mmCIF file of C-alpha atoms in Angstrom:
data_model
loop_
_atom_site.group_PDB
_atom_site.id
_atom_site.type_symbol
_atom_site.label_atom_id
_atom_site.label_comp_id
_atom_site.label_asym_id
_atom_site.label_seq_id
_atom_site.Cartn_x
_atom_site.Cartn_y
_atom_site.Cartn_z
ATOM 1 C CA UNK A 1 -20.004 -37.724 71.907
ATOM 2 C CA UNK A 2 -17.062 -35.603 70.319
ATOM 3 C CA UNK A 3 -13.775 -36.376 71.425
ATOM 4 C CA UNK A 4 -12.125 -33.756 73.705
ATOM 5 C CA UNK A 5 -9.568 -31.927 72.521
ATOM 6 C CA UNK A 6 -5.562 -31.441 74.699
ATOM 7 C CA UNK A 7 -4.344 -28.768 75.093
ATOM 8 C CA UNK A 8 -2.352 -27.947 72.328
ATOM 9 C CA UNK A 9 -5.111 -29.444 69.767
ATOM 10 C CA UNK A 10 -7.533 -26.195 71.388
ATOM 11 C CA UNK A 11 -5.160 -23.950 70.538
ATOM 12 C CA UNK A 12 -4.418 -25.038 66.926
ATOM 13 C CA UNK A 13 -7.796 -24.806 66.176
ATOM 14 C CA UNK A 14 -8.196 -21.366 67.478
ATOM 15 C CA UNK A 15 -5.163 -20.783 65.720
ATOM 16 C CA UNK A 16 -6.731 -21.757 62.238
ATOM 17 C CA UNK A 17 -9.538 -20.151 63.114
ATOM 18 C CA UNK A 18 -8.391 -16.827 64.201
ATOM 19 C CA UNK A 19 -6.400 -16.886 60.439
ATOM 20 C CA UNK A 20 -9.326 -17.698 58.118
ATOM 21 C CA UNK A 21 -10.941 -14.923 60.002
ATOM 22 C CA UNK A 22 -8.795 -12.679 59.533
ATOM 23 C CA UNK A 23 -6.947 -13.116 56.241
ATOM 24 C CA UNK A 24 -10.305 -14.769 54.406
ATOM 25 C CA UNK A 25 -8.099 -17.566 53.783
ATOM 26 C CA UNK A 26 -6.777 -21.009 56.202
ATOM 27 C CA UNK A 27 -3.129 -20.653 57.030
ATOM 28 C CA UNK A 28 -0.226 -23.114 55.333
ATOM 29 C CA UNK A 29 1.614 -25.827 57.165
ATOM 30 C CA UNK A 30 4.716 -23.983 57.812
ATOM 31 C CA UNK A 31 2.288 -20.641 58.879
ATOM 32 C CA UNK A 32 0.923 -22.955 62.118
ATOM 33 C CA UNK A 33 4.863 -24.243 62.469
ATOM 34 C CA UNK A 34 5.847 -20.664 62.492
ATOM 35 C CA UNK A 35 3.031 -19.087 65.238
ATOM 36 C CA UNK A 36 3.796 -21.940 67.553
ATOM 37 C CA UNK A 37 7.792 -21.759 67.207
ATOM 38 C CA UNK A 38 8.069 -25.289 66.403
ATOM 39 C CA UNK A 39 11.215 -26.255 64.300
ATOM 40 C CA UNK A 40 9.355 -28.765 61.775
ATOM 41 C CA UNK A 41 6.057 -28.736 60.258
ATOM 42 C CA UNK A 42 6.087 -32.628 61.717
ATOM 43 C CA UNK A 43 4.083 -31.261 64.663
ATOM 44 C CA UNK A 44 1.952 -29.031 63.337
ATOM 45 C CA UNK A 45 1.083 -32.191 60.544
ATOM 46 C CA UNK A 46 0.765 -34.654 63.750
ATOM 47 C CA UNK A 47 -1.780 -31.927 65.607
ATOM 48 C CA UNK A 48 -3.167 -31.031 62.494
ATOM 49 C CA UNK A 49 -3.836 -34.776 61.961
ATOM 50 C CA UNK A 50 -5.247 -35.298 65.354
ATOM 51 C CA UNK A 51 -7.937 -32.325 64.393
ATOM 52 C CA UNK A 52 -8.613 -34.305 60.838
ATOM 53 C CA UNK A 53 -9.023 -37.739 62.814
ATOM 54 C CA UNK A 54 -11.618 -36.213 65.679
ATOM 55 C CA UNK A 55 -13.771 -33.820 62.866
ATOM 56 C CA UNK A 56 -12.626 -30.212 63.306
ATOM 57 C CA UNK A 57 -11.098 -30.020 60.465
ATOM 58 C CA UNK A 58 -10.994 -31.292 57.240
ATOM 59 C CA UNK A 59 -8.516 -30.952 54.160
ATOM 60 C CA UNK A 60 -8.960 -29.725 50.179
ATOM 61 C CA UNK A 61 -6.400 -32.233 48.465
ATOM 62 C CA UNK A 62 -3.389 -30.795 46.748
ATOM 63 C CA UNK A 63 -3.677 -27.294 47.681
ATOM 64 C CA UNK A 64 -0.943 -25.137 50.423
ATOM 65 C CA UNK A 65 -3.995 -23.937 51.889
ATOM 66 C CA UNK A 66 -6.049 -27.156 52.498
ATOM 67 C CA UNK A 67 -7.220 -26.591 56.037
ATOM 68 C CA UNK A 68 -10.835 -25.917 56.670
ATOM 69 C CA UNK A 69 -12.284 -25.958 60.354
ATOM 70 C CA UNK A 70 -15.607 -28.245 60.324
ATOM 71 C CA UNK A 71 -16.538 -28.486 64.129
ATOM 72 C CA UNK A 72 -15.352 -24.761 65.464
ATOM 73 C CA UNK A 73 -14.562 -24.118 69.382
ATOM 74 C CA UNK A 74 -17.004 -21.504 69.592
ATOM 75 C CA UNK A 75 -20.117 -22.718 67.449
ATOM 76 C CA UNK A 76 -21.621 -20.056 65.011
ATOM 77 C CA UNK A 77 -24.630 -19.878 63.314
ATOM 78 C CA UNK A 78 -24.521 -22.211 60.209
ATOM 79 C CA UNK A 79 -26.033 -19.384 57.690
ATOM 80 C CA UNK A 80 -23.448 -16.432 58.777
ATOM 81 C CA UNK A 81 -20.495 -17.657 56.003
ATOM 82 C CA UNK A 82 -20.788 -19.362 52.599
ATOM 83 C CA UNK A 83 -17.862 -21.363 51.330
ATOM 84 C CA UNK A 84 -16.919 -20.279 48.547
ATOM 85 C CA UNK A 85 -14.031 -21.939 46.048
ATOM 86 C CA UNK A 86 -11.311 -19.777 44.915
ATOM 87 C CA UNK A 87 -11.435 -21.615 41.055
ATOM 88 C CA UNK A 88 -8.245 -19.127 39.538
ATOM 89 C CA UNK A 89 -7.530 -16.340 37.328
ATOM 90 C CA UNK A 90 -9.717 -14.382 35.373
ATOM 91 C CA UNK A 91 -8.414 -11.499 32.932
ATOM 92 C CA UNK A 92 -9.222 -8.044 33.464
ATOM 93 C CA UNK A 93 -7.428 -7.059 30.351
ATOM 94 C CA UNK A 94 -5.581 -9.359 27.502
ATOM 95 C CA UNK A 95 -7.725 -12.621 28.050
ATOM 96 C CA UNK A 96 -6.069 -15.832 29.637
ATOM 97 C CA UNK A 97 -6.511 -19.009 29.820
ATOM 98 C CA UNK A 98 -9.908 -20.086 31.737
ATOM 99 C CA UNK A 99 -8.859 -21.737 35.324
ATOM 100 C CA UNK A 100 -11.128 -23.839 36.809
ATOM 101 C CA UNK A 101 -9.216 -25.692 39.453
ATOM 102 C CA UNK A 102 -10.338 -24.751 42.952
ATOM 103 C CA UNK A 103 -7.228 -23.421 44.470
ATOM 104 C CA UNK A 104 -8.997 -22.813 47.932
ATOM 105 C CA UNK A 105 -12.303 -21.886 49.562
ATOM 106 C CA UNK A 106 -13.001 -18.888 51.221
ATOM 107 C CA UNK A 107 -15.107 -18.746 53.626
ATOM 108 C CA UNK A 108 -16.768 -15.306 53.044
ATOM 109 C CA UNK A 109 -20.092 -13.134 55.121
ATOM 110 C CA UNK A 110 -23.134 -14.339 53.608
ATOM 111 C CA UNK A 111 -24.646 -11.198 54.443
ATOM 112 C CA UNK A 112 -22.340 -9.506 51.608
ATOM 113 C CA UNK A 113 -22.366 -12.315 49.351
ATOM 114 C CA UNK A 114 -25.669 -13.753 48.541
ATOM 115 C CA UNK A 115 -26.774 -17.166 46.936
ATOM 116 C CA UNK A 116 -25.809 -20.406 46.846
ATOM 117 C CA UNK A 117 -23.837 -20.951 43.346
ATOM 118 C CA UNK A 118 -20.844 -18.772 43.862
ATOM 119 C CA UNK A 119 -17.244 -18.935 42.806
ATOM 120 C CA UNK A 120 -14.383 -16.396 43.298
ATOM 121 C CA UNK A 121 -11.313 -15.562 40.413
ATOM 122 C CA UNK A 122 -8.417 -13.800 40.846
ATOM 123 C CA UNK A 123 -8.265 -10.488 38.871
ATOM 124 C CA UNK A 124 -5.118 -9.881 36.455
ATOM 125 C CA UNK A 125 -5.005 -6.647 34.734
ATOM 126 C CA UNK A 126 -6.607 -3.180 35.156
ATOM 127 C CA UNK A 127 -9.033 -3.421 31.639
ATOM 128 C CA UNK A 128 -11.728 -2.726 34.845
ATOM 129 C CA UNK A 129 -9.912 -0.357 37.168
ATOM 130 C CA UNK A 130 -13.077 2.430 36.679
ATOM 131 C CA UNK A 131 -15.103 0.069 37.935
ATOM 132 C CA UNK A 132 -12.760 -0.023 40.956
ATOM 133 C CA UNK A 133 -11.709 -3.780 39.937
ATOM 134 C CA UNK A 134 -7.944 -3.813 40.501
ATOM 135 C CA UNK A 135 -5.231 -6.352 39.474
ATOM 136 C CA UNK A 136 -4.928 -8.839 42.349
ATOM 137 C CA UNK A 137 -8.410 -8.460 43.464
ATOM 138 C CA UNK A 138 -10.652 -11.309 44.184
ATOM 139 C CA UNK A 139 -13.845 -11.376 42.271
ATOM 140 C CA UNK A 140 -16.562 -12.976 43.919
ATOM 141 C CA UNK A 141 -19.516 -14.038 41.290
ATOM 142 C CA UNK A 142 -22.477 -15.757 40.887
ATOM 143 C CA UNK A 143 -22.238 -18.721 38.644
ATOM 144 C CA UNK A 144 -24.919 -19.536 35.595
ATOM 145 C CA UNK A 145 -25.526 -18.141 31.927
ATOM 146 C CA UNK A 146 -28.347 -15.503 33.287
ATOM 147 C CA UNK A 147 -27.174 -11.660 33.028
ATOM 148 C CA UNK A 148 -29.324 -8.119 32.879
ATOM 149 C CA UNK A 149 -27.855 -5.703 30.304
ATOM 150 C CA UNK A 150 -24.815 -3.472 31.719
ATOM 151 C CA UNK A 151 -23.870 -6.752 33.977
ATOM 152 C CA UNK A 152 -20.112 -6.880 34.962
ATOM 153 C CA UNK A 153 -19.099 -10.728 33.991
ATOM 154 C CA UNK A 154 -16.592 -13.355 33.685
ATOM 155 C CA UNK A 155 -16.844 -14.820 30.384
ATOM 156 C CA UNK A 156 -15.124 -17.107 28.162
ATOM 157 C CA UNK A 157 -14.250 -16.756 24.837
ATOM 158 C CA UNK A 158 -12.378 -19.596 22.746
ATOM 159 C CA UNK A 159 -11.479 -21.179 26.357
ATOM 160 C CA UNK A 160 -9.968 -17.649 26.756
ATOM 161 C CA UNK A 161 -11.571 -15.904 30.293
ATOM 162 C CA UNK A 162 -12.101 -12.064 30.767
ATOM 163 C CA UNK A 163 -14.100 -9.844 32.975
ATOM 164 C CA UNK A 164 -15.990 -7.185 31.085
ATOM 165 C CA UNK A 165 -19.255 -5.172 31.341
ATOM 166 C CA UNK A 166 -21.754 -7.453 28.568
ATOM 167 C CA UNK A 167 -24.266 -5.761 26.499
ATOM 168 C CA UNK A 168 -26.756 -7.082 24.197
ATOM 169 C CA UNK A 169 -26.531 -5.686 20.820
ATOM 170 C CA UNK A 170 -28.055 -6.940 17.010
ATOM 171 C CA UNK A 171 -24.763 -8.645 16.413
ATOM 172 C CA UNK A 172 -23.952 -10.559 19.509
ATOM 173 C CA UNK A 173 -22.818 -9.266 22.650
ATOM 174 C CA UNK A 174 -20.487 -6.312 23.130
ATOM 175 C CA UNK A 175 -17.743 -6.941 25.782
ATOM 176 C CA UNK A 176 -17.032 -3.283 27.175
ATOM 177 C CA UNK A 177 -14.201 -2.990 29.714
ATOM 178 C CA UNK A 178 -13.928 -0.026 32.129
ATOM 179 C CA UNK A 179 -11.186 1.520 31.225
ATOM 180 C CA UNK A 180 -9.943 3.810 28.110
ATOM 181 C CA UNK A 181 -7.267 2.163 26.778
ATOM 182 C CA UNK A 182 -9.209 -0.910 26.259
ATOM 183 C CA UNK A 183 -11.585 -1.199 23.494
ATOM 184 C CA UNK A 184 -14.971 -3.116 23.340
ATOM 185 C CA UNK A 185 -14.723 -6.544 21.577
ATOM 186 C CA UNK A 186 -17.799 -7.676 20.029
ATOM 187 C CA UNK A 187 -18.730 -11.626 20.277
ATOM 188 C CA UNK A 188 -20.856 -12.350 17.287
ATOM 189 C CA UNK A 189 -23.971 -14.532 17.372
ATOM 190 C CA UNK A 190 -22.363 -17.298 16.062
ATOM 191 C CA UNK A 191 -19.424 -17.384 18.081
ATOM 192 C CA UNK A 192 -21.892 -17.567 21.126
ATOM 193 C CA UNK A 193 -23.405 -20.984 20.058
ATOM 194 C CA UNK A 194 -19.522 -22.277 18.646
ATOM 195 C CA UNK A 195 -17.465 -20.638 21.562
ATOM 196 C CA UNK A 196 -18.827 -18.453 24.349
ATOM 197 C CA UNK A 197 -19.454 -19.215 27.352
ATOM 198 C CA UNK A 198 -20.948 -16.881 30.587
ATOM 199 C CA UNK A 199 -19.675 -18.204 33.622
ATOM 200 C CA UNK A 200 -20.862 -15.674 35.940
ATOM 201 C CA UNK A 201 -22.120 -12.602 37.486
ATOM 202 C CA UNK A 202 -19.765 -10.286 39.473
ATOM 203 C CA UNK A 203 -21.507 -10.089 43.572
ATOM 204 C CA UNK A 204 -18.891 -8.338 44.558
ATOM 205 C CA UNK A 205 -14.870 -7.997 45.201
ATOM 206 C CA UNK A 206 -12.649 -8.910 48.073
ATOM 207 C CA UNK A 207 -8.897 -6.769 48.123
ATOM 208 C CA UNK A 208 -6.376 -8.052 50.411
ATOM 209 C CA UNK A 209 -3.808 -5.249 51.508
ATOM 210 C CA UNK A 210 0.216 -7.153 52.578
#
């Protein structure tokens, strides 16, 4: 049987709860310090703790935003969310780096965002703003190599990561961004076997308003 829960432990929950909801993301340490009024984040860490130790919650190591509720107050249906990690930044624009560390996981409607293999980037740039991708959106994709002609994508390049419309074309693939003042960039068919990569389909896009 499932330990029962004080007080104080219910409301923490609902607390963490409530914010994931909400925000699409779990709230920090000093976030549950600050709702509750308490002076240290010793408390929340000793409730939050108490949660860990009785399986409602559990914790992604080395991230601010570590909390995830396992064992909610009010049960839900198990298929209504997929967790899905936040891996980084992906370039709409000049190409970055590739960022593959899970920062977070969001825990998103499965009714909007379909399948099992998905990952989510955070969009820098406006190379896709026609497209109504913005800079500081959240890009929500479906991970694997397979892609239909017109496709937005994240790819990588060199270990360089961009998200572009990909076409097939007699010399490679033609990378063809969504705005004007960004021209296409062709990635020629040996470049694909040496240094391409596709890491995934665009689902959809998540845009959180402060």
């Amino acid at each position: 049987m499932a330990e029962s829960l004080t007080s104080t432990q219910s409301k923490v929950l609902a607390f963490v709860e409530q914010s994931t909801a909400q925000n699409g993301h779990p709230p920090t340490m000093k976030e549950v310090s600050r709702h509750f009024g308490w002076s240290s984040t010793s408390t929340a860490q000793q409730h939050l703790g108490a949660l860990q130790k009785k399986g409602r919650l559990d914790r992604i190591p080395k991230s601010p935003r570590s909390l995830r509720v396992t064992k909610p107050l009010r049960p839900t249906r198990v298929d209504q969310t997929v967790a899905v990690p936040l891996v980084g930044r992906i370039a709409a624009g000049v190409p970055i780096y590739a960022l593959e560390e899970a920062e977070e996981v969001l825990p998103l409607p499965r009714a909007l965002f379909h399948g099992s293999s998905l990952f989510a980037l955070r969009v820098k740039g406006d190379s896709m703003m026609n497209a109504g991708i913005f800079d500081g959106d959240i890009a929500v994709l479906r991970a694997g190599p397979e892609f239909s002609d017109g496709d937005i994508a994240a790819v990588i390049v060199d270990e360089e990561a961009t998200l572009k419309r990909v076409f097939k074309t007699k010399r490679g693939l033609r990378l063809q961004a969504e705005n004007p003042d960004f021209a296409d960039r062709v990635v020629s068919s040996d470049q694909i076997k040496q240094s391409f990569r596709l890491a995934g389909v665009l689902v959809g896009t998540i845009r959180r308003f402060t």
